[in-house]
Short mmCIF file of C-alpha atoms in Angstrom, two decimals:
data_model
loop_
_atom_site.label_atom_id
_atom_site.label_comp_id
_atom_site.label_asym_id
_atom_site.label_seq_id
_atom_site.Cartn_x
_atom_site.Cartn_y
_atom_site.Cartn_z
CA UNK Q 519 4.94 19.02 24.55
CA UNK Q 520 2.18 21.32 22.62
CA UNK Q 521 -0.82 18.97 21.89
CA UNK Q 522 -3.70 19.25 18.82
CA UNK Q 523 -7.07 18.75 19.25
CA UNK Q 524 -9.63 17.35 16.40
CA UNK Q 525 -13.06 19.09 16.70
CA UNK Q 526 -14.63 16.09 17.78
CA UNK Q 527 -13.98 12.77 19.28
CA UNK Q 528 -11.85 10.58 17.60
CA UNK Q 529 -13.13 7.85 18.56
CA UNK Q 530 -16.67 8.72 16.63
CA UNK Q 531 -14.38 10.24 14.12
CA UNK Q 532 -16.71 10.75 10.65
CA UNK Q 533 -15.66 10.73 6.88
CA UNK Q 534 -16.37 14.37 6.74
CA UNK Q 535 -13.45 14.71 9.51
CA UNK Q 536 -11.49 12.24 8.03
CA UNK Q 537 -11.47 14.16 4.67
CA UNK Q 538 -10.85 17.50 6.24
CA UNK Q 539 -7.60 15.72 8.01
CA UNK Q 540 -6.19 14.90 4.56
CA UNK Q 541 -5.77 18.42 3.20
CA UNK Q 542 -6.47 20.47 6.33
CA UNK Q 543 -5.92 24.38 6.67
CA UNK Q 544 -6.78 24.45 10.01
CA UNK Q 545 -4.20 25.77 12.90
CA UNK Q 546 -3.35 21.95 13.41
CA UNK Q 547 -1.22 22.64 10.06
CA UNK Q 548 2.21 22.93 10.08
CA UNK Q 549 3.87 26.56 10.03
CA UNK Q 550 7.17 26.84 7.59
CA UNK Q 551 10.47 25.13 9.15
CA UNK Q 552 12.87 27.79 8.88
CA UNK Q 553 15.65 25.43 8.69
CA UNK Q 554 14.48 23.68 5.81
CA UNK Q 555 17.31 24.32 3.24
CA UNK Q 556 19.30 23.57 6.24
CA UNK Q 557 18.26 20.24 6.16
CA UNK Q 558 17.85 19.98 2.45
CA UNK Q 559 21.69 20.20 2.47
CA UNK Q 560 22.28 17.19 4.29
CA UNK Q 561 20.03 14.87 2.05
CA UNK Q 562 22.12 11.97 0.93
CA UNK Q 563 24.46 12.91 -2.19
CA UNK Q 564 22.38 11.91 -5.41
CA UNK Q 565 23.87 12.59 -9.40
CA UNK Q 566 21.01 14.07 -11.11
CA UNK Q 567 19.67 17.38 -11.55
CA UNK Q 568 16.27 17.78 -13.35
CA UNK Q 569 15.58 19.72 -16.24
CA UNK Q 570 13.95 22.97 -15.76
CA UNK Q 571 10.37 22.81 -15.50
CA UNK Q 572 8.15 25.39 -17.79
CA UNK Q 573 4.32 23.70 -17.37
CA UNK Q 574 1.57 25.33 -15.21
CA UNK Q 575 1.90 26.19 -11.65
CA UNK Q 576 0.59 24.39 -8.27
CA UNK Q 577 -1.61 27.05 -8.02
CA UNK Q 578 -3.11 26.67 -11.77
CA UNK Q 579 -3.24 22.82 -11.51
CA UNK Q 580 -5.29 23.25 -8.28
CA UNK Q 581 -7.71 25.33 -9.40
CA UNK Q 582 -8.00 23.22 -12.97
CA UNK Q 583 -8.33 20.26 -10.12
CA UNK Q 584 -11.16 21.91 -8.46
CA UNK Q 585 -13.42 22.91 -11.77
CA UNK Q 586 -12.85 19.88 -13.52
CA UNK Q 587 -11.47 16.74 -11.51
CA UNK Q 588 -14.32 14.67 -9.01
CA UNK Q 589 -14.70 16.56 -5.91
CA UNK Q 590 -13.82 13.16 -4.07
CA UNK Q 591 -10.18 13.63 -4.86
CA UNK Q 592 -7.85 15.28 -2.50
CA UNK Q 593 -4.31 16.03 -2.22
CA UNK Q 594 -1.81 15.49 0.78
CA UNK Q 595 -0.48 18.52 2.69
CA UNK Q 596 -1.50 21.59 3.70
CA UNK Q 597 0.25 23.30 0.69
CA UNK Q 598 0.04 20.38 -2.36
CA UNK Q 599 3.07 19.83 -4.21
CA UNK Q 600 3.37 19.99 -7.88
CA UNK Q 601 5.54 16.72 -8.23
CA UNK Q 602 7.41 17.05 -11.96
CA UNK Q 603 10.07 14.96 -12.07
CA UNK Q 604 11.23 11.52 -10.45
CA UNK Q 605 14.77 9.29 -10.33
CA UNK Q 606 15.14 6.07 -8.44
CA UNK Q 607 13.86 6.90 -4.79
CA UNK Q 608 13.72 10.73 -5.19
CA UNK Q 609 11.04 13.15 -6.37
CA UNK Q 610 11.44 16.92 -7.66
CA UNK Q 611 8.80 19.59 -7.54
CA UNK Q 612 8.08 22.33 -10.08
CA UNK Q 613 11.28 24.65 -8.21
CA UNK Q 614 13.46 21.65 -8.52
CA UNK Q 615 13.59 21.25 -4.96
CA UNK Q 616 14.57 16.97 -4.29
CA UNK Q 617 12.56 15.39 -1.85
CA UNK Q 618 13.20 12.01 -0.57
CA UNK Q 619 10.15 9.89 -1.23
CA UNK Q 620 9.30 7.11 1.41
CA UNK Q 621 5.75 6.62 0.25
CA UNK Q 622 6.55 5.22 -3.37
CA UNK Q 623 3.14 6.33 -5.16
CA UNK Q 624 1.40 4.22 -2.71
CA UNK Q 625 3.80 1.49 -2.35
CA UNK Q 626 4.11 1.41 -5.83
CA UNK Q 627 7.43 2.42 -7.51
CA UNK Q 628 9.38 -0.86 -6.18
CA UNK Q 629 12.45 -0.55 -8.87
CA UNK Q 630 12.83 3.43 -8.07
CA UNK Q 631 11.32 6.35 -10.46
CA UNK Q 632 11.84 6.24 -13.94
CA UNK Q 633 14.41 3.64 -13.69
CA UNK Q 634 16.34 3.32 -17.13
CA UNK Q 635 15.99 -0.53 -17.40
CA UNK Q 636 11.73 -0.41 -16.90
CA UNK Q 637 11.50 2.67 -19.32
CA UNK Q 638 13.36 1.68 -22.30
CA UNK Q 639 11.84 -1.47 -22.98
CA UNK Q 640 8.62 0.54 -22.49
CA UNK Q 641 9.64 3.02 -24.95
CA UNK Q 642 10.98 0.15 -27.49
CA UNK Q 643 7.46 -1.12 -27.41
CA UNK Q 644 5.62 1.53 -27.42
CA UNK Q 645 7.26 2.65 -30.95
CA UNK Q 646 6.75 -0.55 -32.51
CA UNK Q 647 3.11 -1.83 -31.00
CA UNK Q 648 1.41 -0.16 -28.26
CA UNK Q 649 -1.96 -1.81 -27.58
CA UNK Q 650 -2.55 -5.34 -30.23
CA UNK Q 651 -5.23 -6.74 -27.87
CA UNK Q 652 -4.84 -10.46 -26.24
CA UNK Q 653 -7.18 -11.58 -29.26
CA UNK Q 654 -3.60 -11.91 -30.85
CA UNK Q 655 -0.58 -13.49 -30.04
CA UNK Q 656 2.25 -11.17 -28.69
CA UNK Q 657 5.35 -12.02 -27.00
CA UNK Q 658 5.07 -9.80 -23.97
CA UNK Q 659 2.21 -11.05 -22.34
CA UNK Q 660 3.23 -14.51 -22.85
CA UNK Q 661 6.98 -13.80 -21.16
CA UNK Q 662 5.66 -12.01 -18.39
CA UNK Q 663 2.90 -14.37 -17.50
CA UNK Q 664 5.50 -17.10 -17.47
CA UNK Q 665 8.19 -15.25 -15.54
CA UNK Q 666 5.69 -14.21 -12.69
CA UNK Q 667 4.38 -17.85 -12.41
CA UNK Q 668 8.03 -18.78 -11.65
CA UNK Q 669 7.97 -16.70 -8.87
CA UNK Q 670 4.84 -18.39 -7.08
CA UNK Q 671 4.92 -21.59 -5.10
CA UNK Q 672 3.13 -25.22 -5.71
CA UNK Q 673 0.53 -25.09 -8.79
CA UNK Q 674 -0.16 -21.30 -8.77
CA UNK Q 675 0.87 -20.89 -12.70
CA UNK Q 676 -2.17 -19.64 -14.85
CA UNK Q 677 -2.35 -16.01 -14.90
CA UNK Q 678 -5.32 -13.39 -15.30
CA UNK Q 679 -4.09 -9.60 -16.12
CA UNK Q 680 -6.11 -6.69 -14.80
CA UNK Q 681 -5.51 -3.10 -14.65
CA UNK Q 682 -5.57 -2.58 -11.01
CA UNK Q 683 -5.67 -4.23 -7.77
CA UNK Q 684 -9.29 -3.57 -7.11
CA UNK Q 685 -10.05 -5.61 -10.42
CA UNK Q 686 -7.86 -8.36 -9.34
CA UNK Q 687 -9.54 -8.70 -5.95
CA UNK Q 688 -12.89 -8.46 -7.99
CA UNK Q 689 -11.83 -11.37 -10.21
CA UNK Q 690 -10.66 -13.26 -7.47
CA UNK Q 691 -13.72 -13.53 -5.39
CA UNK Q 692 -15.79 -14.32 -8.36
CA UNK Q 693 -13.54 -17.07 -9.14
CA UNK Q 694 -13.71 -18.23 -5.34
CA UNK Q 695 -17.56 -18.09 -5.55
CA UNK Q 696 -17.87 -20.01 -8.68
CA UNK Q 697 -15.27 -22.44 -7.96
CA UNK Q 698 -16.91 -23.77 -4.66
CA UNK Q 699 -20.47 -23.04 -5.39
CA UNK Q 700 -21.02 -20.91 -2.41
CA UNK Q 701 -21.59 -17.30 -2.12
CA UNK Q 702 -20.27 -15.97 1.53
CA UNK Q 703 -16.71 -14.21 1.68
CA UNK Q 704 -14.75 -13.89 4.87
CA UNK Q 705 -12.67 -10.82 5.22
CA UNK Q 706 -10.85 -9.36 8.24
CA UNK Q 707 -12.00 -6.04 9.85
CA UNK Q 708 -9.60 -2.87 8.94
CA UNK Q 709 -8.56 -4.62 5.60
CA UNK Q 710 -8.72 -2.68 2.24
CA UNK Q 711 -9.48 -4.88 -0.90
CA UNK Q 712 -10.70 -2.36 -3.60
CA UNK Q 713 -13.64 0.31 -4.14
CA UNK Q 714 -16.07 -1.96 -6.96
CA UNK Q 715 -18.66 -4.16 -5.71
CA UNK Q 716 -17.31 -7.31 -3.88
CA UNK Q 717 -14.38 -5.67 -2.91
CA UNK Q 718 -16.44 -2.82 -1.20
CA UNK Q 719 -18.02 -5.47 0.52
CA UNK Q 720 -14.66 -7.34 1.61
CA UNK Q 721 -13.31 -3.77 2.71
CA UNK Q 722 -13.76 -3.92 6.59
CA UNK Q 723 -13.37 0.13 7.36
CA UNK Q 724 -16.70 2.23 6.75
CA UNK Q 725 -14.68 5.11 5.64
CA UNK Q 726 -14.67 3.25 2.03
CA UNK Q 727 -18.35 1.58 2.07
CA UNK Q 728 -20.20 3.50 0.23
CA UNK Q 729 -24.44 3.00 0.59
CA UNK Q 730 -24.69 0.15 -1.87
CA UNK Q 731 -25.58 -3.59 -1.20
CA UNK Q 732 -22.79 -5.64 0.11
CA UNK Q 733 -24.14 -9.25 0.37
CA UNK Q 734 -22.64 -12.64 1.89
CA UNK Q 735 -19.62 -10.64 3.31
CA UNK Q 736 -18.29 -11.14 6.83
CA UNK Q 737 -15.59 -9.44 8.83
CA UNK Q 738 -13.71 -11.49 11.49
CA UNK Q 739 -11.94 -9.68 14.15
CA UNK Q 740 -8.56 -8.10 13.03
CA UNK Q 741 -5.58 -10.13 14.39
CA UNK Q 742 -4.11 -6.50 15.44
CA UNK Q 743 -0.83 -7.21 18.21
CA UNK Q 744 -1.29 -3.17 18.94
CA UNK Q 745 -5.07 -2.55 19.27
CA UNK Q 746 -6.53 -5.86 18.82
CA UNK Q 747 -9.00 -7.60 21.87
CA UNK Q 748 -6.52 -10.24 22.16
CA UNK Q 749 -3.27 -8.89 21.51
CA UNK Q 750 -0.43 -10.90 20.11
CA UNK Q 751 -2.46 -14.43 20.94
CA UNK Q 752 -3.30 -15.48 16.66
CA UNK Q 753 -4.72 -18.71 18.03
CA UNK Q 754 -7.60 -16.80 19.69
CA UNK Q 755 -8.29 -14.66 16.66
CA UNK Q 756 -8.43 -17.80 14.57
CA UNK Q 757 -10.44 -19.34 17.05
CA UNK Q 758 -13.07 -16.31 16.63
CA UNK Q 759 -12.60 -16.99 12.67
CA UNK Q 760 -13.84 -20.35 12.94
CA UNK Q 761 -16.79 -19.33 15.32
CA UNK Q 762 -17.72 -16.74 12.49
CA UNK Q 763 -17.89 -19.37 9.91
CA UNK Q 764 -19.58 -21.79 12.31
CA UNK Q 765 -22.23 -19.45 13.92
CA UNK Q 766 -22.65 -16.82 10.68
CA UNK Q 767 -22.54 -18.71 7.77
CA UNK Q 768 -23.64 -22.30 6.27
CA UNK Q 769 -20.32 -23.43 7.65
CA UNK Q 770 -19.53 -23.67 4.07
CA UNK Q 771 -17.61 -20.40 2.32
CA UNK Q 772 -16.31 -19.45 -0.89
CA UNK Q 773 -13.16 -18.16 0.22
CA UNK Q 774 -11.34 -15.94 2.78
CA UNK Q 775 -9.48 -12.50 1.69
CA UNK Q 776 -6.26 -11.08 3.76
CA UNK Q 777 -3.69 -8.78 3.47
CA UNK Q 778 -0.30 -10.51 5.08
CA UNK Q 779 -0.08 -6.70 6.02
CA UNK Q 780 -2.50 -4.04 6.11
CA UNK Q 781 -1.59 -1.26 4.18
CA UNK Q 782 -4.20 1.18 4.19
CA UNK Q 783 -5.61 0.15 7.38
CA UNK Q 784 -2.12 1.00 8.87
CA UNK Q 785 0.98 -1.32 8.35
CA UNK Q 786 -0.61 -3.51 10.78
CA UNK Q 787 0.98 -7.04 10.49
CA UNK Q 788 -0.96 -10.37 11.45
CA UNK Q 789 -0.90 -11.75 15.31
CA UNK Q 790 1.69 -14.36 14.95
CA UNK Q 791 0.37 -17.66 14.32
CA UNK Q 792 -3.19 -16.56 12.57
CA UNK Q 793 -2.69 -16.83 9.13
CA UNK Q 794 -1.59 -20.48 9.37
CA UNK Q 795 -4.36 -21.30 11.78
CA UNK Q 796 -7.09 -19.30 9.66
CA UNK Q 797 -5.83 -21.27 6.56
CA UNK Q 798 -6.62 -24.47 8.08
CA UNK Q 799 -10.30 -23.18 9.27
CA UNK Q 800 -10.93 -21.99 5.92
CA UNK Q 801 -10.02 -25.47 4.07
CA UNK Q 802 -12.07 -27.13 6.46
CA UNK Q 803 -15.12 -25.03 5.77
CA UNK Q 804 -14.27 -25.67 1.52
CA UNK Q 805 -13.25 -22.18 1.17
CA UNK Q 806 -10.27 -20.40 -1.27
CA UNK Q 807 -7.71 -18.58 0.73
CA UNK Q 808 -7.23 -15.58 -1.35
CA UNK Q 809 -4.06 -13.70 -0.52
CA UNK Q 810 -4.09 -10.00 -1.56
CA UNK Q 811 -0.73 -9.02 -2.34
CA UNK Q 812 -1.38 -5.95 -3.52
CA UNK Q 813 0.56 -3.86 -1.52
CA UNK Q 814 3.09 -6.36 0.13
CA UNK Q 815 4.24 -8.12 -2.48
CA UNK Q 816 7.00 -8.09 -5.04
CA UNK Q 817 9.73 -8.09 -2.62
CA UNK Q 818 8.36 -5.25 -0.37
CA UNK Q 819 8.49 -6.80 2.72
CA UNK Q 820 11.93 -8.77 2.41
CA UNK Q 821 10.13 -11.68 0.97
CA UNK Q 822 8.94 -11.76 -2.46
CA UNK Q 823 5.68 -12.12 -1.12
CA UNK Q 824 3.76 -11.15 2.14
CA UNK Q 825 2.16 -14.82 2.70
CA UNK Q 826 5.64 -16.47 3.04
CA UNK Q 827 6.30 -15.22 6.32
CA UNK Q 828 3.23 -17.19 7.38
CA UNK Q 829 4.16 -20.47 5.76
CA UNK Q 830 1.26 -20.83 3.70
CA UNK Q 831 0.10 -21.40 0.16
CA UNK Q 832 -2.96 -19.58 -1.09
CA UNK Q 833 -5.42 -21.00 -3.75
CA UNK Q 834 -5.36 -17.81 -5.33
CA UNK Q 835 -3.21 -14.81 -5.16
CA UNK Q 836 -3.63 -11.04 -6.34
CA UNK Q 837 -1.95 -8.27 -7.05
CA UNK Q 838 -0.94 -4.57 -8.54
CA UNK Q 839 0.84 -1.81 -7.55
CA UNK Q 840 4.55 -2.83 -7.12
CA UNK Q 841 3.66 -5.25 -10.35
CA UNK Q 842 4.64 -2.46 -12.78
CA UNK Q 843 6.36 0.50 -11.13
CA UNK Q 844 3.83 2.78 -11.73
CA UNK Q 845 1.87 1.38 -14.80
CA UNK Q 846 -1.30 0.20 -14.82
CA UNK Q 847 -1.11 -3.46 -14.42
CA UNK Q 848 -2.71 -6.18 -11.84
CA UNK Q 849 -3.05 -9.83 -12.27
CA UNK Q 850 -4.50 -12.73 -10.55
CA UNK Q 851 -2.80 -16.17 -10.03
CA UNK Q 852 -4.29 -19.39 -9.59
CA UNK Q 853 -3.86 -23.34 -10.42
CA UNK Q 854 -5.28 -24.68 -13.55
CA UNK Q 855 -8.23 -26.36 -11.75
CA UNK Q 856 -9.61 -23.07 -10.21
CA UNK Q 857 -8.91 -21.16 -13.57
CA UNK Q 858 -11.24 -23.42 -15.33
CA UNK Q 859 -14.15 -21.99 -14.06
CA UNK Q 860 -13.76 -18.79 -16.39
CA UNK Q 861 -14.47 -20.94 -18.96
CA UNK Q 862 -18.16 -21.49 -18.12
CA UNK Q 863 -18.96 -18.27 -19.58
CA UNK Q 864 -16.86 -15.84 -21.44
CA UNK Q 865 -14.34 -13.89 -19.36
CA UNK Q 866 -12.51 -10.97 -21.20
CA UNK Q 867 -10.41 -7.64 -19.89
CA UNK Q 868 -9.77 -5.11 -22.78
CA UNK Q 869 -6.70 -3.93 -21.56
CA UNK Q 870 -5.76 -6.74 -18.98
CA UNK Q 871 -2.08 -8.13 -20.60
CA UNK Q 872 -1.54 -4.82 -22.64
CA UNK Q 873 1.80 -5.38 -24.46
CA UNK Q 874 3.28 -2.22 -22.87
CA UNK Q 875 2.07 -2.90 -19.50
CA UNK Q 876 3.34 -6.32 -19.43
CA UNK Q 877 6.53 -5.32 -20.82
CA UNK Q 878 6.70 -2.98 -17.72
CA UNK Q 879 6.22 -6.17 -15.51
CA UNK Q 880 8.59 -8.44 -16.77
CA UNK Q 881 11.54 -5.41 -16.66
CA UNK Q 882 10.21 -5.04 -13.10
CA UNK Q 883 10.78 -8.59 -12.14
CA UNK Q 884 14.57 -8.29 -13.99
CA UNK Q 885 15.46 -5.01 -12.08
CA UNK Q 886 14.09 -6.64 -8.73
CA UNK Q 887 16.25 -9.91 -9.63
CA UNK Q 888 19.63 -7.67 -11.09
CA UNK Q 889 19.55 -5.46 -8.19
CA UNK Q 890 18.97 -7.62 -5.46
CA UNK Q 891 15.96 -5.51 -4.09
CA UNK Q 892 14.40 -8.31 -1.92
CA UNK Q 893 17.97 -8.32 -0.01
CA UNK Q 894 17.73 -4.55 0.39
CA UNK Q 895 14.34 -4.23 1.34
CA UNK Q 896 15.12 -6.87 3.96
CA UNK Q 897 18.42 -5.23 5.34
CA UNK Q 898 18.00 -1.61 5.15
CA UNK Q 899 13.94 -2.34 6.30
CA UNK Q 900 15.53 -4.02 9.26
CA UNK Q 901 18.00 -1.13 10.06
CA UNK Q 902 14.80 1.45 9.59
CA UNK Q 903 12.69 -0.31 12.16
CA UNK Q 904 15.30 -0.20 14.73
CA UNK Q 905 15.91 3.42 14.30
CA UNK Q 906 12.56 3.95 14.21
CA UNK Q 907 12.10 1.71 17.27
CA UNK Q 908 14.40 3.86 19.18
CA UNK Q 909 12.76 6.96 17.82
CA UNK Q 910 9.97 5.49 20.03
CA UNK Q 911 11.78 5.64 23.04
CA UNK Q 912 12.75 9.41 22.69
CA UNK Q 913 9.35 10.59 21.67
CA UNK Q 914 6.02 9.61 24.04
CA UNK Q 915 3.75 10.28 20.94
CA UNK Q 916 4.72 7.12 18.96
CA UNK Q 917 2.96 4.22 20.39
CA UNK Q 918 3.90 1.45 18.09
CA UNK Q 919 6.35 0.85 15.30
CA UNK Q 920 5.55 -2.35 12.92
CA UNK Q 921 5.84 -3.64 9.80
CA UNK Q 922 8.46 -5.96 7.38
CA UNK Q 923 10.87 -4.85 5.26
CA UNK Q 924 10.54 -1.39 3.49
CA UNK Q 925 6.46 -1.60 4.65
CA UNK Q 926 6.74 0.09 7.78
CA UNK Q 927 4.09 1.80 10.23
CA UNK Q 928 4.49 4.38 13.11
CA UNK Q 929 1.71 5.02 14.85
CA UNK Q 930 0.82 8.17 17.04
CA UNK Q 931 -0.84 8.55 19.88
CA UNK Q 932 -1.50 11.37 22.39
CA UNK Q 933 -1.96 8.84 25.31
CA UNK Q 934 0.20 5.91 25.46
CA UNK Q 935 -1.89 3.93 27.74
CA UNK Q 936 -5.16 4.86 26.25
CA UNK Q 937 -3.79 4.47 22.76
CA UNK Q 938 -5.79 7.66 21.78
CA UNK Q 939 -4.91 8.52 18.19
CA UNK Q 940 -3.06 11.60 17.49
CA UNK Q 941 -4.52 12.50 14.47
CA UNK Q 942 -3.91 16.06 13.82
CA UNK Q 943 -0.36 15.60 15.54
CA UNK Q 944 0.21 13.09 12.37
CA UNK Q 945 -1.03 15.99 9.99
CA UNK Q 946 1.39 18.63 11.18
CA UNK Q 947 4.18 16.18 11.65
CA UNK Q 948 3.47 14.96 7.96
CA UNK Q 949 3.64 18.79 6.98
CA UNK Q 950 6.79 19.61 8.88
CA UNK Q 951 9.14 16.32 7.05
CA UNK Q 952 7.74 17.43 3.97
CA UNK Q 953 8.97 21.20 4.48
CA UNK Q 954 12.99 18.83 5.74
CA UNK Q 955 12.12 17.40 2.45
CA UNK Q 956 10.66 13.57 3.15
CA UNK Q 957 7.60 12.48 2.20
CA UNK Q 958 5.54 9.74 3.68
CA UNK Q 959 1.94 8.36 3.64
CA UNK Q 960 -0.69 8.08 6.41
CA UNK Q 961 -3.17 5.52 6.87
CA UNK Q 962 -5.45 3.44 9.63
CA UNK Q 963 -8.77 4.16 10.28
CA UNK Q 964 -8.17 7.37 12.76
CA UNK Q 965 -5.47 8.55 9.96
CA UNK Q 966 -2.72 8.48 12.90
CA UNK Q 967 -0.30 6.15 11.51
CA UNK Q 968 2.40 6.90 9.30
CA UNK Q 969 2.83 4.60 6.03
CA UNK Q 970 6.58 4.30 5.27
CA UNK Q 971 6.60 2.63 1.46
CA UNK Q 972 9.52 3.75 0.03
CA UNK Q 973 11.13 2.36 -3.37
CA UNK Q 974 13.34 -0.42 -2.74
CA UNK Q 975 16.39 0.91 -3.40
CA UNK Q 976 16.09 3.17 -0.27
CA UNK Q 977 19.46 3.08 1.52
CA UNK Q 978 20.73 3.42 4.70
CA UNK Q 979 22.01 6.93 4.39
CA UNK Q 980 17.99 7.42 3.11
CA UNK Q 981 16.64 5.95 6.40
CA UNK Q 982 19.19 8.02 8.17
CA UNK Q 983 17.79 11.28 6.82
CA UNK Q 984 14.00 9.98 7.06
CA UNK Q 985 14.69 9.58 11.08
CA UNK Q 986 16.34 12.50 11.48
CA UNK Q 987 13.61 14.55 9.97
CA UNK Q 988 10.87 12.98 12.06
CA UNK Q 989 12.72 13.25 15.58
CA UNK Q 990 13.30 17.17 14.25
CA UNK Q 991 9.67 17.71 13.55
CA UNK Q 992 8.42 15.63 16.51
CA UNK Q 993 11.08 17.55 18.73
CA UNK Q 994 8.99 20.95 17.27
CA UNK Q 995 5.56 20.20 18.82
#
C-alpha cells in the first residue's frame, strides 16, 4: 500500500499544517476515481430528483468566499463541493449528482435534510410571525420548552434557549460559578466545548485555543481507551481527576464539563466506569456536573442523551446541533434551584427562543418519536459499527473503530503498534470516497479520524454503500 508522508512529524503537528491538511492540494490529494459513475449507480434507490440549479458555479462562489469571507474559513476536499439541494440522508451538488451524507452538517441534521414535518411547521410559523421576542408571550417557546423538559430526568426542567452550542456551554459555565461561588472549572483533555471566552478555556485542544486569557480551567486526563495512558481503566482516570482537584484547586470547584462521546476530538468514547466515578468526585468537591450533549444528544447515540449510557444524572445539560435539524438553536436545561442564580442580575438573549427556531425544535422532537429515529440509530449504528470492525480486519490502516449509535469514528494509523496518525492518508481516502458519492467528516487532534454522524434516517443499505466505498478507497492506496 502506498504511503503518504506529512511535511513534518505528526507528533508535532502545527495549526498551519492542520489547516493545510483540511484543504490540501499536495500530492497527498486524491486523483480522479475512474469508476465513480459505476459506484454512483449502486447508490441505494431514492425517489427524489432535485430541480435544475441555476445559481453561480462553485468556482464563482469560491472566489467570492476568498474575497469577502474570513480567511479562517476553510472547505473540505481538494475540490470544494457546491451543495445546492438536500433530501433526507442525501445531498446534491450543482450538477445534480447525489451524495450519501454521512456527516449531517456536523451531526446536525438528525431528522434528515428538508424533512417535510420540520419544514412545513416552520413555513407556517414564519408566514404568520417571525420574531416577536420573548418579552411577549408566544406559544412556540412555551410548548417546546415543556416537550424538551419531558425528555430529561429528575428535576431538570428549566430551559434557557440560546443560538448555538458555544452559547449554551458559556451560559452553563457561568451558572455553575454563580451557584457554587467557586471559579475553578474542570474539563477533559481533547474535549471541545466552543470558541467563546469560557468555552475556549474549557476546550482541551491547542488548535482551537487562541492566545487570550483563559483563567481557572483545569484539564483532566482524557479517558481514551485507545490512546489514553490507562487504556480502558476508567477508575484510574477518575483517580487522576480526584488528584487534579485535590492538588490543583482549593479542593472546591464550580463544575465539571464533559462530553459523553468526544465529537471534534475524534468520536472518543469514555473509558468504562469513568463518568460515574468522576461524577462522585465532582459532587464531593461541591461542583456541578455539566453534560455537553451538543453532538451526542437527540437520539444520535441510540440513547436520547449520551449521558444515559453512564447511569448519571447531570446538574446542567447543554445542547444544540441536532436540536433544530439545521436551525440556529441551542439550550441549557437545569433545575429550578440552579436556574434561580440568573435572577440576581438581568440575563437576556435577543434571539434565544425565537418563535421560528423553537417551532423547528418542537417539530424535531415529534419526528424523532414518530419515526423511531432513536431505535433506528441504535439498530443501524450497531450494524454499521460491526461492518466497520470487519473492515478493520482487512485493512491495516484502520487502528480503531468506536462510538455508539450513529456517532461512529474510524481512526487511521500508518503503524498499528505505534499508533502513528495517518493524517495524509485520511485526506486521500476522504477525497476518494467523495468521488464515489459518500461524504464523511474528519476529526481528532491529528485529523486522522473519520467522523461518521449521518442523519438518523440512515438505512442498512446506506451503511453497506458507505463501507463498500471506504473499502474500495483503502484498497486503491
